[in-house]
Amino acid sequence: MSRQQRAPVIMQGLTFLSAWFCPFAQRTRIALEEAGLDYQLFEVALKNKKTGQWFQYEEKPQWFRDFNPLGKVPVLVVKPRAKPLYSVYESNICNEFIREYVIDSGQGQGAMGLMTWGLLSDELDIRTHQRIVIDRFNSRLIPNFYSFLVRQDQGQQQECADQITSEMNWLESQADLGGPFFFGEQFSLVDAALVPWFLRQDVLEKFRGYRMPTGTTKLQRWMNHMMERPSVQITQTHPDRRLDYWSELMKVSNRVTILTPQ
């Protein structure tokens, strides 16, 4: 890969290293759009076009591994006016950084007229609760999302489905009754953190026959609203392309077993 893709030219300000298929990268690009920040978007090639194989860690270019030793997206490369450039990685850390960057630099207009510091509540108790929701989503729902697709044993698949349903019901209990965002009238980093996986519910339905549990009316209404959000639309890929990506990925790993919807 290091021979195929050169490092981006890092301009003053923010450069965002992304990959179109990655829900973690979508999280951070949504936050950038909502904050109204100017940034340079650079799509990192994580797949060998000639062989069709995903690059192993050691095949990824050194410049990319220098920006993120984990060799993953998303990455924000920051080039201040009078200081050396530096990088920020891990999606939720990137999103927290964006909030702080807006506050410290005074840049950003805020999407749709929102105050940019609305990315998290200005009230400590609510802000803490928002971070708890994000952390629980990361630690409980996301691992089961991937495990559900990977595991071949139907008993284990059912365990994953049950865990996802449990977490969906918990999120339903946490969502604001009036909306339209997860925590009420203002967009927050909770919306950015959750929505990429809700947009990929079609993956679970296609490959595992899983559908959102009945009774999650607040989540359904929230998701419908988020799908109309400009920051989501501009960062979203066409459903067919998304499903083709997952189909290809799972065929390569020989892990597809489709459950019949109950």
Short mmCIF file of N, CA, C and O in Angstrom, two decimals, residues 199-243:
data_model
loop_
_atom_site.label_atom_id
_atom_site.label_comp_id
_atom_site.label_asym_id
_atom_site.label_seq_id
_atom_site.Cartn_x
_atom_site.Cartn_y
_atom_site.Cartn_z
N LEU A 199 -28.06 2.98 11.08
CA LEU A 199 -28.14 3.00 9.63
C LEU A 199 -27.73 1.67 9.02
O LEU A 199 -28.07 1.37 7.88
N ARG A 200 -27.01 0.86 9.78
CA ARG A 200 -26.56 -0.45 9.30
C ARG A 200 -27.43 -1.59 9.82
O ARG A 200 -27.03 -2.76 9.77
N GLN A 201 -28.61 -1.26 10.30
CA GLN A 201 -29.55 -2.30 10.69
C GLN A 201 -29.93 -3.18 9.50
O GLN A 201 -30.26 -4.36 9.67
N ASP A 202 -29.85 -2.60 8.29
CA ASP A 202 -30.17 -3.41 7.11
C ASP A 202 -29.16 -4.54 6.92
O ASP A 202 -29.49 -5.58 6.33
N VAL A 203 -27.94 -4.38 7.44
CA VAL A 203 -26.94 -5.45 7.37
C VAL A 203 -27.39 -6.63 8.23
O VAL A 203 -27.34 -7.79 7.79
N LEU A 204 -27.82 -6.34 9.46
CA LEU A 204 -28.29 -7.41 10.34
C LEU A 204 -29.53 -8.09 9.77
O LEU A 204 -29.71 -9.30 9.89
N GLU A 205 -30.41 -7.30 9.16
CA GLU A 205 -31.63 -7.89 8.61
C GLU A 205 -31.32 -8.79 7.42
O GLU A 205 -31.87 -9.88 7.29
N LYS A 206 -30.40 -8.34 6.56
CA LYS A 206 -30.09 -9.12 5.36
C LYS A 206 -29.35 -10.41 5.70
O LYS A 206 -29.68 -11.48 5.17
N PHE A 207 -28.35 -10.33 6.56
CA PHE A 207 -27.49 -11.48 6.81
C PHE A 207 -27.89 -12.32 8.02
O PHE A 207 -27.45 -13.47 8.15
N ARG A 208 -28.72 -11.74 8.91
CA ARG A 208 -29.12 -12.50 10.09
C ARG A 208 -30.62 -12.47 10.37
O ARG A 208 -31.09 -13.03 11.36
N GLY A 209 -31.37 -11.82 9.49
CA GLY A 209 -32.81 -11.80 9.67
C GLY A 209 -33.27 -11.05 10.91
O GLY A 209 -34.37 -11.28 11.42
N TYR A 210 -32.43 -10.15 11.41
CA TYR A 210 -32.75 -9.43 12.65
C TYR A 210 -33.41 -8.09 12.34
O TYR A 210 -32.94 -7.34 11.49
N ARG A 211 -34.46 -7.79 13.09
CA ARG A 211 -35.14 -6.50 12.97
C ARG A 211 -35.24 -5.86 14.34
O ARG A 211 -35.23 -6.54 15.36
N MET A 212 -35.34 -4.54 14.35
CA MET A 212 -35.45 -3.83 15.61
C MET A 212 -36.67 -4.33 16.38
O MET A 212 -37.70 -4.63 15.79
N PRO A 213 -36.54 -4.43 17.71
CA PRO A 213 -37.65 -4.96 18.50
C PRO A 213 -38.87 -4.05 18.45
O PRO A 213 -38.76 -2.84 18.30
N THR A 214 -40.04 -4.66 18.56
CA THR A 214 -41.28 -3.89 18.62
C THR A 214 -41.30 -3.08 19.92
O THR A 214 -40.70 -3.47 20.92
N GLY A 215 -41.96 -1.97 19.86
CA GLY A 215 -42.06 -1.13 21.05
C GLY A 215 -40.99 -0.07 21.15
O GLY A 215 -41.03 0.76 22.07
N THR A 216 -40.03 -0.06 20.24
CA THR A 216 -38.97 0.96 20.27
C THR A 216 -39.39 2.16 19.43
O THR A 216 -38.71 2.55 18.48
N THR A 217 -40.51 2.74 19.81
CA THR A 217 -41.10 3.82 19.01
C THR A 217 -40.26 5.10 19.05
O THR A 217 -40.15 5.81 18.05
N LYS A 218 -39.67 5.39 20.21
CA LYS A 218 -38.84 6.59 20.30
C LYS A 218 -37.59 6.44 19.43
O LYS A 218 -37.17 7.39 18.76
N LEU A 219 -37.00 5.25 19.45
CA LEU A 219 -35.81 5.02 18.61
C LEU A 219 -36.15 5.09 17.13
O LEU A 219 -35.39 5.65 16.34
N GLN A 220 -37.29 4.54 16.76
CA GLN A 220 -37.70 4.59 15.36
C GLN A 220 -37.92 6.03 14.91
O GLN A 220 -37.49 6.42 13.82
N ARG A 221 -38.57 6.80 15.75
CA ARG A 221 -38.82 8.21 15.41
C ARG A 221 -37.50 8.98 15.34
O ARG A 221 -37.29 9.79 14.43
N TRP A 222 -36.62 8.71 16.30
CA TRP A 222 -35.29 9.36 16.29
C TRP A 222 -34.52 8.99 15.03
O TRP A 222 -33.93 9.87 14.38
N MET A 223 -34.53 7.73 14.65
CA MET A 223 -33.79 7.28 13.48
C MET A 223 -34.34 7.93 12.22
O MET A 223 -33.58 8.37 11.35
N ASN A 224 -35.65 8.01 12.10
CA ASN A 224 -36.26 8.66 10.93
C ASN A 224 -35.84 10.11 10.83
O ASN A 224 -35.57 10.62 9.74
N HIS A 225 -35.78 10.78 11.98
CA HIS A 225 -35.34 12.17 11.98
C HIS A 225 -33.88 12.29 11.58
O HIS A 225 -33.50 13.17 10.79
N MET A 226 -33.05 11.41 12.12
CA MET A 226 -31.61 11.48 11.83
C MET A 226 -31.32 11.20 10.36
O MET A 226 -30.38 11.77 9.79
N MET A 227 -32.10 10.35 9.73
CA MET A 227 -31.87 10.04 8.33
C MET A 227 -32.11 11.25 7.43
O MET A 227 -31.61 11.31 6.31
N GLU A 228 -32.86 12.23 7.94
CA GLU A 228 -33.09 13.46 7.18
C GLU A 228 -32.08 14.55 7.51
O GLU A 228 -32.08 15.61 6.89
N ARG A 229 -31.24 14.28 8.47
CA ARG A 229 -30.27 15.28 8.91
C ARG A 229 -29.19 15.46 7.84
O ARG A 229 -28.59 14.48 7.37
N PRO A 230 -28.88 16.70 7.43
CA PRO A 230 -27.86 16.92 6.40
C PRO A 230 -26.52 16.28 6.71
O PRO A 230 -25.86 15.73 5.83
N SER A 231 -26.09 16.32 7.98
CA SER A 231 -24.79 15.75 8.34
C SER A 231 -24.77 14.25 8.14
O SER A 231 -23.71 13.67 7.87
N VAL A 232 -25.91 13.60 8.28
CA VAL A 232 -26.00 12.16 8.07
C VAL A 232 -26.07 11.86 6.58
O VAL A 232 -25.39 10.96 6.08
N GLN A 233 -26.85 12.63 5.86
CA GLN A 233 -27.01 12.39 4.43
C GLN A 233 -25.69 12.57 3.68
O GLN A 233 -25.37 11.78 2.79
N ILE A 234 -24.92 13.58 4.04
CA ILE A 234 -23.68 13.85 3.32
C ILE A 234 -22.61 12.82 3.65
O ILE A 234 -21.66 12.62 2.87
N THR A 235 -22.73 12.13 4.77
CA THR A 235 -21.73 11.13 5.16
C THR A 235 -22.18 9.70 4.88
O THR A 235 -21.42 8.76 5.12
N GLN A 236 -23.39 9.56 4.38
CA GLN A 236 -23.96 8.23 4.17
C GLN A 236 -23.62 7.69 2.78
O GLN A 236 -23.48 8.45 1.83
N THR A 237 -23.47 6.36 2.69
CA THR A 237 -23.29 5.71 1.41
C THR A 237 -24.60 5.07 0.98
O THR A 237 -25.49 4.81 1.81
N HIS A 238 -24.73 4.79 -0.30
CA HIS A 238 -25.96 4.18 -0.79
C HIS A 238 -26.13 2.80 -0.15
O HIS A 238 -25.16 2.05 -0.02
N PRO A 239 -27.35 2.45 0.26
CA PRO A 239 -27.57 1.15 0.90
C PRO A 239 -27.06 -0.04 0.09
O PRO A 239 -26.51 -1.00 0.67
N ASP A 240 -27.21 0.00 -1.23
CA ASP A 240 -26.73 -1.12 -2.05
C ASP A 240 -25.22 -1.26 -1.97
O ASP A 240 -24.69 -2.37 -1.89
N ARG A 241 -24.53 -0.13 -1.98
CA ARG A 241 -23.07 -0.17 -1.88
C ARG A 241 -22.65 -0.68 -0.51
O ARG A 241 -21.71 -1.48 -0.38
N ARG A 242 -23.37 -0.25 0.52
CA ARG A 242 -23.05 -0.70 1.88
C ARG A 242 -23.25 -2.20 2.01
O ARG A 242 -22.41 -2.92 2.56
N LEU A 243 -24.36 -2.71 1.51
CA LEU A 243 -24.64 -4.15 1.60
C LEU A 243 -23.67 -4.95 0.75
O LEU A 243 -23.26 -6.05 1.15
#
